[in-house]
Short mmCIF file of C-alpha atoms (C1' of nucleotides) in Angstrom, two decimals:
data_model
loop_
_atom_site.label_atom_id
_atom_site.label_comp_id
_atom_site.label_asym_id
_atom_site.label_seq_id
_atom_site.Cartn_x
_atom_site.Cartn_y
_atom_site.Cartn_z
CA MET R 36 -3.49 -132.33 -169.18
CA SER R 37 -6.59 -130.28 -168.10
CA SER R 38 -4.16 -127.03 -168.00
CA ALA R 39 -3.52 -128.32 -171.95
CA ARG R 40 -7.10 -128.38 -172.28
CA ASN R 41 -7.88 -124.87 -170.42
CA LEU R 42 -4.82 -123.55 -172.66
CA LYS R 43 -6.95 -124.56 -175.77
CA ILE R 44 -9.86 -122.74 -174.06
CA VAL R 45 -8.59 -119.39 -173.60
CA LYS R 46 -6.43 -120.00 -176.89
CA LYS R 47 -10.12 -119.55 -178.82
CA ALA R 48 -10.90 -117.07 -176.28
CA LEU R 49 -8.40 -114.89 -177.35
CA GLU R 50 -8.73 -115.76 -181.19
CA ASP R 51 -12.33 -114.76 -180.96
CA TYR R 52 -11.19 -111.48 -178.97
CA LEU R 53 -8.57 -110.53 -181.66
CA GLU R 54 -11.09 -110.89 -184.68
CA LEU R 55 -13.76 -109.21 -182.97
CA LYS R 56 -11.68 -106.46 -182.04
CA GLY R 57 -9.74 -106.38 -185.96
CA GLN R 58 -6.42 -106.97 -184.27
CA ARG R 59 -3.65 -109.05 -185.36
CA LYS R 60 -2.80 -112.87 -184.10
CA THR R 61 0.60 -112.23 -183.47
CA SER R 62 2.77 -115.12 -181.94
CA GLU R 63 3.85 -112.80 -179.16
CA ARG R 64 0.15 -112.72 -178.12
CA PHE R 65 -0.05 -116.55 -177.80
CA VAL R 66 3.10 -116.99 -176.08
CA ILE R 67 2.13 -114.13 -173.65
CA LEU R 68 -1.01 -115.70 -172.86
CA LYS R 69 0.60 -119.67 -172.82
CA GLU R 70 3.08 -118.71 -170.22
CA MET R 71 0.45 -116.66 -168.13
CA TYR R 72 -1.77 -119.71 -168.01
CA ASN R 73 1.06 -122.25 -167.22
CA CYS R 74 1.61 -120.01 -163.92
CA ASP R 75 -0.35 -120.43 -160.90
CA GLU R 76 1.25 -117.47 -159.03
CA HIS R 77 1.02 -113.58 -159.68
CA MET R 78 3.87 -112.60 -161.91
CA ASP R 79 5.24 -109.43 -162.52
CA VAL R 80 6.72 -108.29 -166.25
CA ASP R 81 10.19 -109.20 -165.50
CA THR R 82 10.10 -112.39 -164.41
CA LEU R 83 7.74 -112.94 -167.47
CA HIS R 84 10.54 -111.42 -169.58
CA PHE R 85 12.86 -113.58 -168.00
CA ARG R 86 10.87 -116.78 -168.48
CA MET R 87 10.27 -116.35 -171.97
CA ARG R 88 14.22 -115.60 -172.73
CA LEU R 89 14.92 -118.73 -170.80
CA LYS R 90 12.98 -120.31 -173.26
CA ASN R 91 14.55 -118.97 -176.10
CA TYR R 92 11.70 -116.53 -176.70
CA LYS R 93 13.04 -113.26 -178.11
CA ILE R 94 10.48 -110.73 -176.86
CA SER R 95 10.58 -107.12 -175.75
CA LYS R 96 9.27 -105.65 -172.35
CA ALA R 97 7.51 -102.91 -174.61
CA THR R 98 5.38 -105.92 -176.10
CA ILE R 99 4.89 -107.58 -172.70
CA TYR R 100 3.38 -104.24 -171.40
CA ASN R 101 1.00 -103.89 -174.68
CA ASN R 102 -0.19 -107.03 -174.79
CA LEU R 103 -1.02 -107.23 -171.06
CA ASP R 104 -3.00 -104.66 -171.22
CA MET R 105 -4.62 -106.15 -174.39
CA LEU R 106 -5.10 -109.26 -172.29
CA ILE R 107 -6.77 -107.46 -169.28
CA ASP R 108 -9.21 -105.75 -171.94
CA ALA R 109 -10.21 -109.44 -173.21
CA GLY R 110 -10.73 -110.30 -169.31
CA LEU R 111 -7.96 -112.95 -169.86
CA ILE R 112 -5.92 -111.94 -167.05
CA ARG R 113 -6.00 -109.55 -163.93
CA LYS R 114 -3.56 -106.71 -162.85
CA HIS R 115 -3.03 -106.03 -158.93
CA GLN R 116 -0.92 -103.62 -157.33
CA PHE R 117 0.36 -105.10 -154.10
CA GLY R 118 2.07 -102.20 -152.30
CA ARG R 119 5.40 -101.57 -153.64
CA GLY R 120 4.94 -99.91 -157.16
CA LYS R 121 5.03 -102.81 -159.40
CA ALA R 122 2.11 -104.48 -161.03
CA TYR R 123 1.70 -108.58 -160.72
CA TYR R 124 -0.75 -110.36 -163.59
CA GLU R 125 -2.31 -113.67 -163.10
CA ARG R 126 -4.90 -115.59 -165.21
CA SER R 127 -8.63 -115.02 -164.27
CA PHE R 128 -10.19 -117.78 -166.18
CA PHE R 129 -10.02 -121.29 -164.16
CA ARG R 130 -9.06 -119.64 -161.05
CA GLY R 131 -12.42 -118.80 -159.29
CA ASN R 132 -12.84 -115.45 -157.63
CA HIS R 133 -10.67 -114.63 -154.90
CA ASP R 134 -8.83 -112.06 -152.66
CA HIS R 135 -5.49 -112.06 -151.02
CA VAL R 136 -3.94 -111.84 -147.96
CA ILE R 137 -0.20 -110.63 -147.81
CA LEU R 138 1.94 -111.60 -145.28
CA THR R 139 4.14 -108.79 -144.51
CA ASP R 140 6.94 -110.27 -143.06
CA THR R 141 6.94 -113.25 -145.59
CA GLU R 142 6.18 -111.77 -148.50
CA GLU R 143 3.72 -114.76 -149.22
CA ILE R 144 0.48 -114.09 -150.82
CA LYS R 145 -2.45 -116.34 -149.83
CA GLU R 146 -5.57 -116.46 -151.62
CA PHE R 147 -9.36 -116.77 -149.97
CA TYR R 148 -13.07 -116.42 -151.14
CA ASP R 149 -15.62 -115.27 -149.11
CA ALA R 150 -19.12 -114.45 -150.16
CA ARG R 151 -19.80 -111.53 -148.14
CA ILE R 152 -17.91 -109.33 -150.23
CA GLU R 153 -20.43 -109.95 -152.66
CA THR R 154 -23.14 -108.86 -150.18
CA ILE R 155 -21.07 -105.49 -149.49
CA LYS R 156 -20.76 -104.92 -153.05
CA GLU R 157 -24.55 -104.97 -153.66
CA THR R 158 -25.17 -102.70 -150.79
CA ILE R 159 -22.69 -99.83 -151.80
CA GLU R 160 -24.42 -100.15 -155.28
CA GLN R 161 -27.64 -99.18 -153.86
CA ILE R 162 -26.45 -96.57 -150.97
CA LEU R 163 -24.29 -94.81 -153.32
CA ASP R 164 -26.80 -95.51 -157.11
CA VAL R 165 -23.49 -96.72 -158.42
CA THR R 166 -22.58 -99.97 -160.48
CA ILE R 167 -19.44 -101.77 -159.19
CA GLU R 168 -18.01 -103.33 -162.23
CA SER R 169 -14.50 -104.56 -160.54
CA HIS R 170 -13.15 -104.46 -156.54
CA SER R 171 -9.69 -105.14 -155.17
CA LEU R 172 -9.40 -106.63 -151.30
CA TYR R 173 -6.30 -106.84 -149.85
CA PHE R 174 -5.44 -107.93 -146.28
CA TYR R 175 -2.19 -107.43 -144.34
CA GLY R 176 -0.93 -109.42 -142.12
CA THR R 177 1.25 -111.79 -140.30
CA ARG R 178 1.24 -115.62 -139.74
CA ASN R 179 0.28 -116.83 -135.96
CA THR R 180 2.20 -119.93 -135.86
CA CYS R 181 4.88 -121.25 -138.00
CA ASP R 182 3.19 -124.63 -138.24
CA SER R 183 3.92 -125.22 -141.90
CA GLU R 184 7.51 -124.64 -141.27
CA GLN R 185 9.49 -125.91 -138.36
CA LYS R 186 6.97 -125.84 -135.54
CA ILE R 187 6.20 -129.53 -133.83
CA ALA R 188 5.60 -129.26 -129.84
CA MET S 19 -12.71 -74.79 -134.29
CA SER S 20 -12.96 -78.65 -133.87
CA SER S 21 -10.33 -79.06 -136.74
CA ALA S 22 -7.97 -76.77 -134.65
CA ARG S 23 -8.68 -78.52 -131.69
CA ASN S 24 -7.75 -81.60 -133.83
CA LEU S 25 -5.01 -80.21 -135.03
CA LYS S 26 -3.22 -79.74 -131.25
CA ILE S 27 -4.15 -83.31 -130.46
CA VAL S 28 -2.06 -85.19 -133.34
CA LYS S 29 0.75 -82.52 -132.73
CA LYS S 30 0.95 -83.91 -129.23
CA ALA S 31 0.75 -87.38 -130.87
CA LEU S 32 3.29 -86.55 -133.22
CA GLU S 33 5.66 -84.89 -130.13
CA ASP S 34 5.10 -88.06 -128.42
CA TYR S 35 6.06 -90.50 -130.96
CA LEU S 36 9.28 -88.25 -131.90
CA GLU S 37 10.48 -88.32 -128.33
CA LEU S 38 9.57 -92.26 -127.99
CA LYS S 39 12.15 -92.78 -130.89
CA GLY S 40 14.54 -90.14 -130.24
CA GLN S 41 13.80 -88.38 -133.57
CA ARG S 42 14.02 -84.55 -133.87
CA LYS S 43 11.07 -82.10 -133.87
CA THR S 44 11.95 -80.25 -136.95
CA SER S 45 9.34 -77.33 -138.31
CA GLU S 46 8.76 -79.50 -141.70
CA ARG S 47 7.03 -82.28 -140.08
CA PHE S 48 5.16 -80.10 -137.95
CA VAL S 49 4.08 -78.39 -141.30
CA ILE S 50 3.05 -81.15 -143.14
CA LEU S 51 1.10 -82.49 -140.46
CA LYS S 52 -0.71 -79.49 -140.49
CA GLU S 53 -1.41 -79.35 -144.27
CA MET S 54 -2.55 -82.85 -144.11
CA TYR S 55 -4.99 -82.24 -141.29
CA ASN S 56 -6.02 -79.25 -142.97
CA CYS S 57 -7.33 -81.14 -145.86
CA ASP S 58 -10.43 -83.35 -146.09
CA GLU S 59 -9.43 -84.96 -149.50
CA HIS S 60 -6.99 -87.77 -150.68
CA MET S 61 -3.75 -85.62 -151.43
CA ASP S 62 -0.29 -86.80 -153.45
CA VAL S 63 3.12 -85.54 -153.10
CA ASP S 64 3.13 -82.99 -155.98
CA THR S 65 -0.09 -81.48 -154.46
CA LEU S 66 0.99 -81.12 -150.94
CA HIS S 67 4.47 -79.43 -152.46
CA PHE S 68 2.68 -77.24 -154.60
CA ARG S 69 0.27 -75.94 -151.54
CA MET S 70 3.07 -75.16 -148.74
CA ARG S 71 5.03 -73.78 -151.63
CA LEU S 72 1.62 -71.36 -152.58
CA LYS S 73 1.68 -70.67 -148.72
CA ASN S 74 5.74 -69.58 -149.09
CA TYR S 75 6.87 -72.67 -147.16
CA LYS S 76 9.75 -73.72 -148.82
CA ILE S 77 10.48 -77.73 -148.56
CA SER S 78 11.83 -80.08 -150.91
CA LYS S 79 9.93 -83.02 -152.43
CA ALA S 80 12.71 -85.51 -150.37
CA THR S 81 11.67 -84.46 -147.29
CA ILE S 82 8.19 -84.70 -147.82
CA TYR S 83 8.39 -88.12 -149.06
CA ASN S 84 10.62 -89.16 -146.05
CA ASN S 85 8.05 -87.20 -143.68
CA LEU S 86 5.01 -88.93 -145.26
CA ASP S 87 6.83 -92.21 -144.23
CA MET S 88 7.44 -91.46 -140.84
CA LEU S 89 3.83 -90.10 -140.34
CA ILE S 90 2.50 -93.44 -141.72
CA ASP S 91 5.04 -95.19 -139.39
CA ALA S 92 3.36 -93.10 -136.54
CA GLY S 93 0.01 -94.12 -137.80
CA LEU S 94 -1.20 -90.56 -138.29
CA ILE S 95 -1.65 -90.74 -141.91
CA ARG S 96 -2.42 -93.72 -144.21
CA LYS S 97 -1.20 -94.12 -148.05
CA HIS S 98 -3.17 -95.53 -150.65
CA GLN S 99 -2.24 -96.81 -154.18
CA PHE S 100 -5.73 -95.89 -156.13
CA GLY S 101 -4.24 -97.47 -159.48
CA ARG S 102 -2.28 -95.50 -161.31
CA GLY S 103 1.13 -95.77 -159.89
CA LYS S 104 1.21 -92.54 -157.80
CA ALA S 105 0.71 -92.81 -154.00
CA TYR S 106 -1.98 -90.85 -152.31
CA TYR S 107 -2.23 -89.61 -148.49
CA GLU S 108 -5.07 -88.97 -146.02
CA ARG S 109 -4.98 -88.57 -142.25
CA SER S 110 -5.97 -90.92 -140.14
CA PHE S 111 -7.49 -89.31 -137.05
CA PHE S 112 -10.82 -87.96 -137.22
CA ARG S 113 -12.25 -89.66 -139.91
CA GLY S 114 -13.52 -93.01 -138.95
CA ASN S 115 -12.69 -96.32 -140.64
CA HIS S 116 -13.89 -96.34 -144.11
CA ASP S 117 -13.09 -97.79 -147.64
CA HIS S 118 -13.27 -96.36 -150.97
CA VAL S 119 -15.44 -96.61 -154.51
CA ILE S 120 -13.44 -94.98 -157.42
CA LEU S 121 -15.51 -93.83 -160.14
CA THR S 122 -13.45 -94.90 -162.83
CA ASP S 123 -14.91 -92.30 -165.48
CA THR S 124 -15.01 -89.41 -163.12
CA GLU S 125 -11.85 -89.81 -161.39
CA GLU S 126 -13.92 -89.28 -158.27
CA ILE S 127 -13.71 -91.16 -155.12
CA LYS S 128 -16.41 -91.94 -152.84
CA GLU S 129 -16.25 -93.59 -149.05
CA PHE S 130 -18.15 -95.81 -147.21
CA TYR S 131 -18.00 -98.00 -144.35
CA ASP S 132 -19.35 -101.15 -144.18
CA ALA S 133 -19.17 -103.64 -140.89
CA ARG S 134 -19.10 -106.92 -142.58
CA ILE S 135 -15.38 -106.31 -143.69
CA GLU S 136 -15.01 -106.90 -139.92
CA THR S 137 -16.34 -110.21 -139.89
CA ILE S 138 -14.62 -111.18 -143.03
CA LYS S 139 -11.52 -110.05 -141.54
CA GLU S 140 -12.17 -112.24 -138.28
CA THR S 141 -13.00 -115.50 -140.52
CA ILE S 142 -9.81 -114.78 -142.23
CA GLU S 143 -8.05 -114.63 -139.51
CA GLN S 144 -9.47 -117.99 -138.03
CA ILE S 145 -8.93 -119.92 -141.40
CA LEU S 146 -5.61 -118.65 -142.42
CA ASP S 147 -4.51 -118.68 -138.86
CA VAL S 148 -3.11 -115.25 -139.21
CA THR S 149 -3.29 -111.74 -137.35
CA ILE S 150 -4.26 -109.31 -139.85
CA GLU S 151 -3.16 -105.47 -139.00
CA SER S 152 -5.19 -103.81 -141.94
CA HIS S 153 -6.80 -104.03 -145.47
CA SER S 154 -7.56 -102.13 -148.15
CA LEU S 155 -10.79 -102.34 -149.98
CA TYR S 156 -11.71 -100.66 -153.45
CA PHE S 157 -14.52 -100.97 -155.43
CA TYR S 158 -14.22 -99.86 -159.29
CA GLY S 159 -17.38 -98.40 -160.97
CA THR S 160 -19.67 -95.71 -162.74
CA ARG S 161 -22.53 -93.64 -161.65
CA ASN S 162 -25.84 -94.71 -162.50
CA THR S 163 -27.80 -91.70 -163.30
CA CYS S 164 -26.48 -88.08 -163.10
CA ASP S 165 -28.67 -87.21 -160.35
CA SER S 166 -26.44 -84.80 -158.73
CA GLU S 167 -25.71 -82.81 -161.96
CA GLN S 168 -27.88 -82.26 -164.61
CA LYS S 169 -30.68 -84.99 -164.41
CA ILE S 170 -34.31 -83.42 -163.87
CA ALA S 171 -36.64 -85.69 -165.60
"C1'" DA H 64 29.16 -80.68 -130.62
"C1'" DT H 65 26.96 -83.90 -132.80
"C1'" DA H 66 23.90 -86.87 -134.69
"C1'" DA H 67 19.97 -86.30 -137.44
"C1'" DC H 68 17.83 -83.79 -140.96
"C1'" DT H 69 17.10 -81.10 -145.23
"C1'" DG H 70 17.75 -79.80 -149.80
"C1'" DC H 71 19.40 -80.36 -153.93
"C1'" DA H 72 20.61 -82.79 -158.02
"C1'" DA H 73 21.53 -87.19 -159.53
"C1'" DA H 74 19.90 -92.37 -159.52
"C1'" DT H 75 16.65 -95.60 -159.91
"C1'" DC H 76 12.92 -98.82 -161.26
"C1'" DA H 77 8.71 -99.50 -163.45
"C1'" DT H 78 6.06 -98.24 -167.57
"C1'" DT H 79 5.52 -95.34 -171.74
"C1'" DT H 80 6.41 -93.51 -176.13
"C1'" DG H 81 8.35 -92.54 -180.68
"C1'" DC H 82 9.42 -94.32 -184.35
"C1'" DA H 83 11.75 -97.37 -188.12
"C1'" DG H 84 11.45 -101.80 -189.57
"C1'" DA H 85 8.90 -106.45 -189.49
"C1'" DT H 86 4.85 -108.94 -189.96
"C1'" DC H 87 -0.32 -110.33 -190.05
"C1'" DT H 88 -4.59 -110.47 -193.68
"C1'" DA P 32 -0.23 -103.27 -199.96
"C1'" DG P 33 -0.94 -101.94 -196.29
"C1'" DA P 34 -2.24 -101.32 -191.37
"C1'" DT P 35 -1.12 -103.29 -187.60
"C1'" DC P 36 2.56 -104.59 -184.42
"C1'" DT P 37 7.11 -105.02 -182.64
"C1'" DG P 38 12.02 -103.97 -180.67
"C1'" DC P 39 14.90 -100.64 -179.37
"C1'" DA P 40 16.35 -96.66 -176.95
"C1'" DA P 41 14.89 -92.84 -175.26
"C1'" DA P 42 11.31 -90.37 -172.46
"C1'" DT P 43 8.57 -90.19 -168.17
"C1'" DG P 44 7.12 -89.86 -163.57
"C1'" DA P 45 6.99 -91.00 -158.99
"C1'" DT P 46 10.05 -91.94 -155.78
"C1'" DT P 47 14.65 -92.76 -153.72
"C1'" DT P 48 19.75 -91.98 -152.73
"C1'" DG P 49 23.84 -89.41 -151.82
"C1'" DC P 50 25.68 -86.06 -150.08
"C1'" DA P 51 27.45 -81.28 -148.43
"C1'" DG P 52 25.07 -77.94 -145.53
"C1'" DT P 53 21.67 -76.98 -141.37
"C1'" DT P 54 19.90 -77.56 -137.25
"C1'" DA P 55 17.65 -79.26 -133.17
"C1'" DT P 56 19.04 -81.17 -128.61
#
DNA sequence: ATAACTGCAAATCATTTGCAGATCT
DNA sequence: AGATCTGCAAATGATTTGCAGTTAT
């Protein structure tokens, strides 16, 4: 429900963006946006393409690539390069700021937020006399115990 | 001079590593190591290949790729993926810990070190019950003034 | 001697591009 | 209508792979 409401908000945001930029409101753009916002994970282009086909929505990867770039420019999604040469995307509204921990053994991705990254950012801005627009912070590690899986005693 | 001394140390480290792993001490491996340690910047495979050819050292890119992976495993170099799909490498000894600021307008890369990243790391380890082996932190931004270039008044 | 390594060229994989035809406005 | 999009297939660019010949041990 709140997800339906959220979708409405980002649809509006996309409409405004497209109008502002004088770009066309094609159905592909809204379908990609919807698919991205119906998903809580990080998604790659192949998966997105596959899911859309499953739903009988015919779209080419070229169009997906083009429009993901556009959605990034619109601020509606974010792009990540976790290691291995393939990009992952996630929605950026209704998620809050967060960074990622990549568990290298299980390929699992966890999220966290630590406000101190902002203070580091501010310090660096002052020291280097730059304006920082964004950052990417990834921690790579492994789980200590298997608590969530099979451990009991 | 100190650079010559440093090279000796990492050569020894590589020898030890290769012995330990039962891998062969080929000249290519030591030449790549030397080239990496004679360089203060972040280097990509093409540049490395080109520089070695300039010095009349014939080597294939496949060998460079293979051996960079090996040097990473040996802990002698680090790999970075700054945005655009191509990997960059830098030596890891005699440089100190640091993270990077990428100036998106000039493609310049600056380095910094802020100890607070360690405290964030420790917090995350506790909260998520994980052991973090490494991290990558990139800030993306632009220079505020052109002080180092043409500004006077 | 022989297992590991190198170079080459072909293969792969993600992403981009060119262009003809389709579609928003 | 007319410029912007889309889809397709071909191009690209970084990295990998298969394999025959080379080399360290």
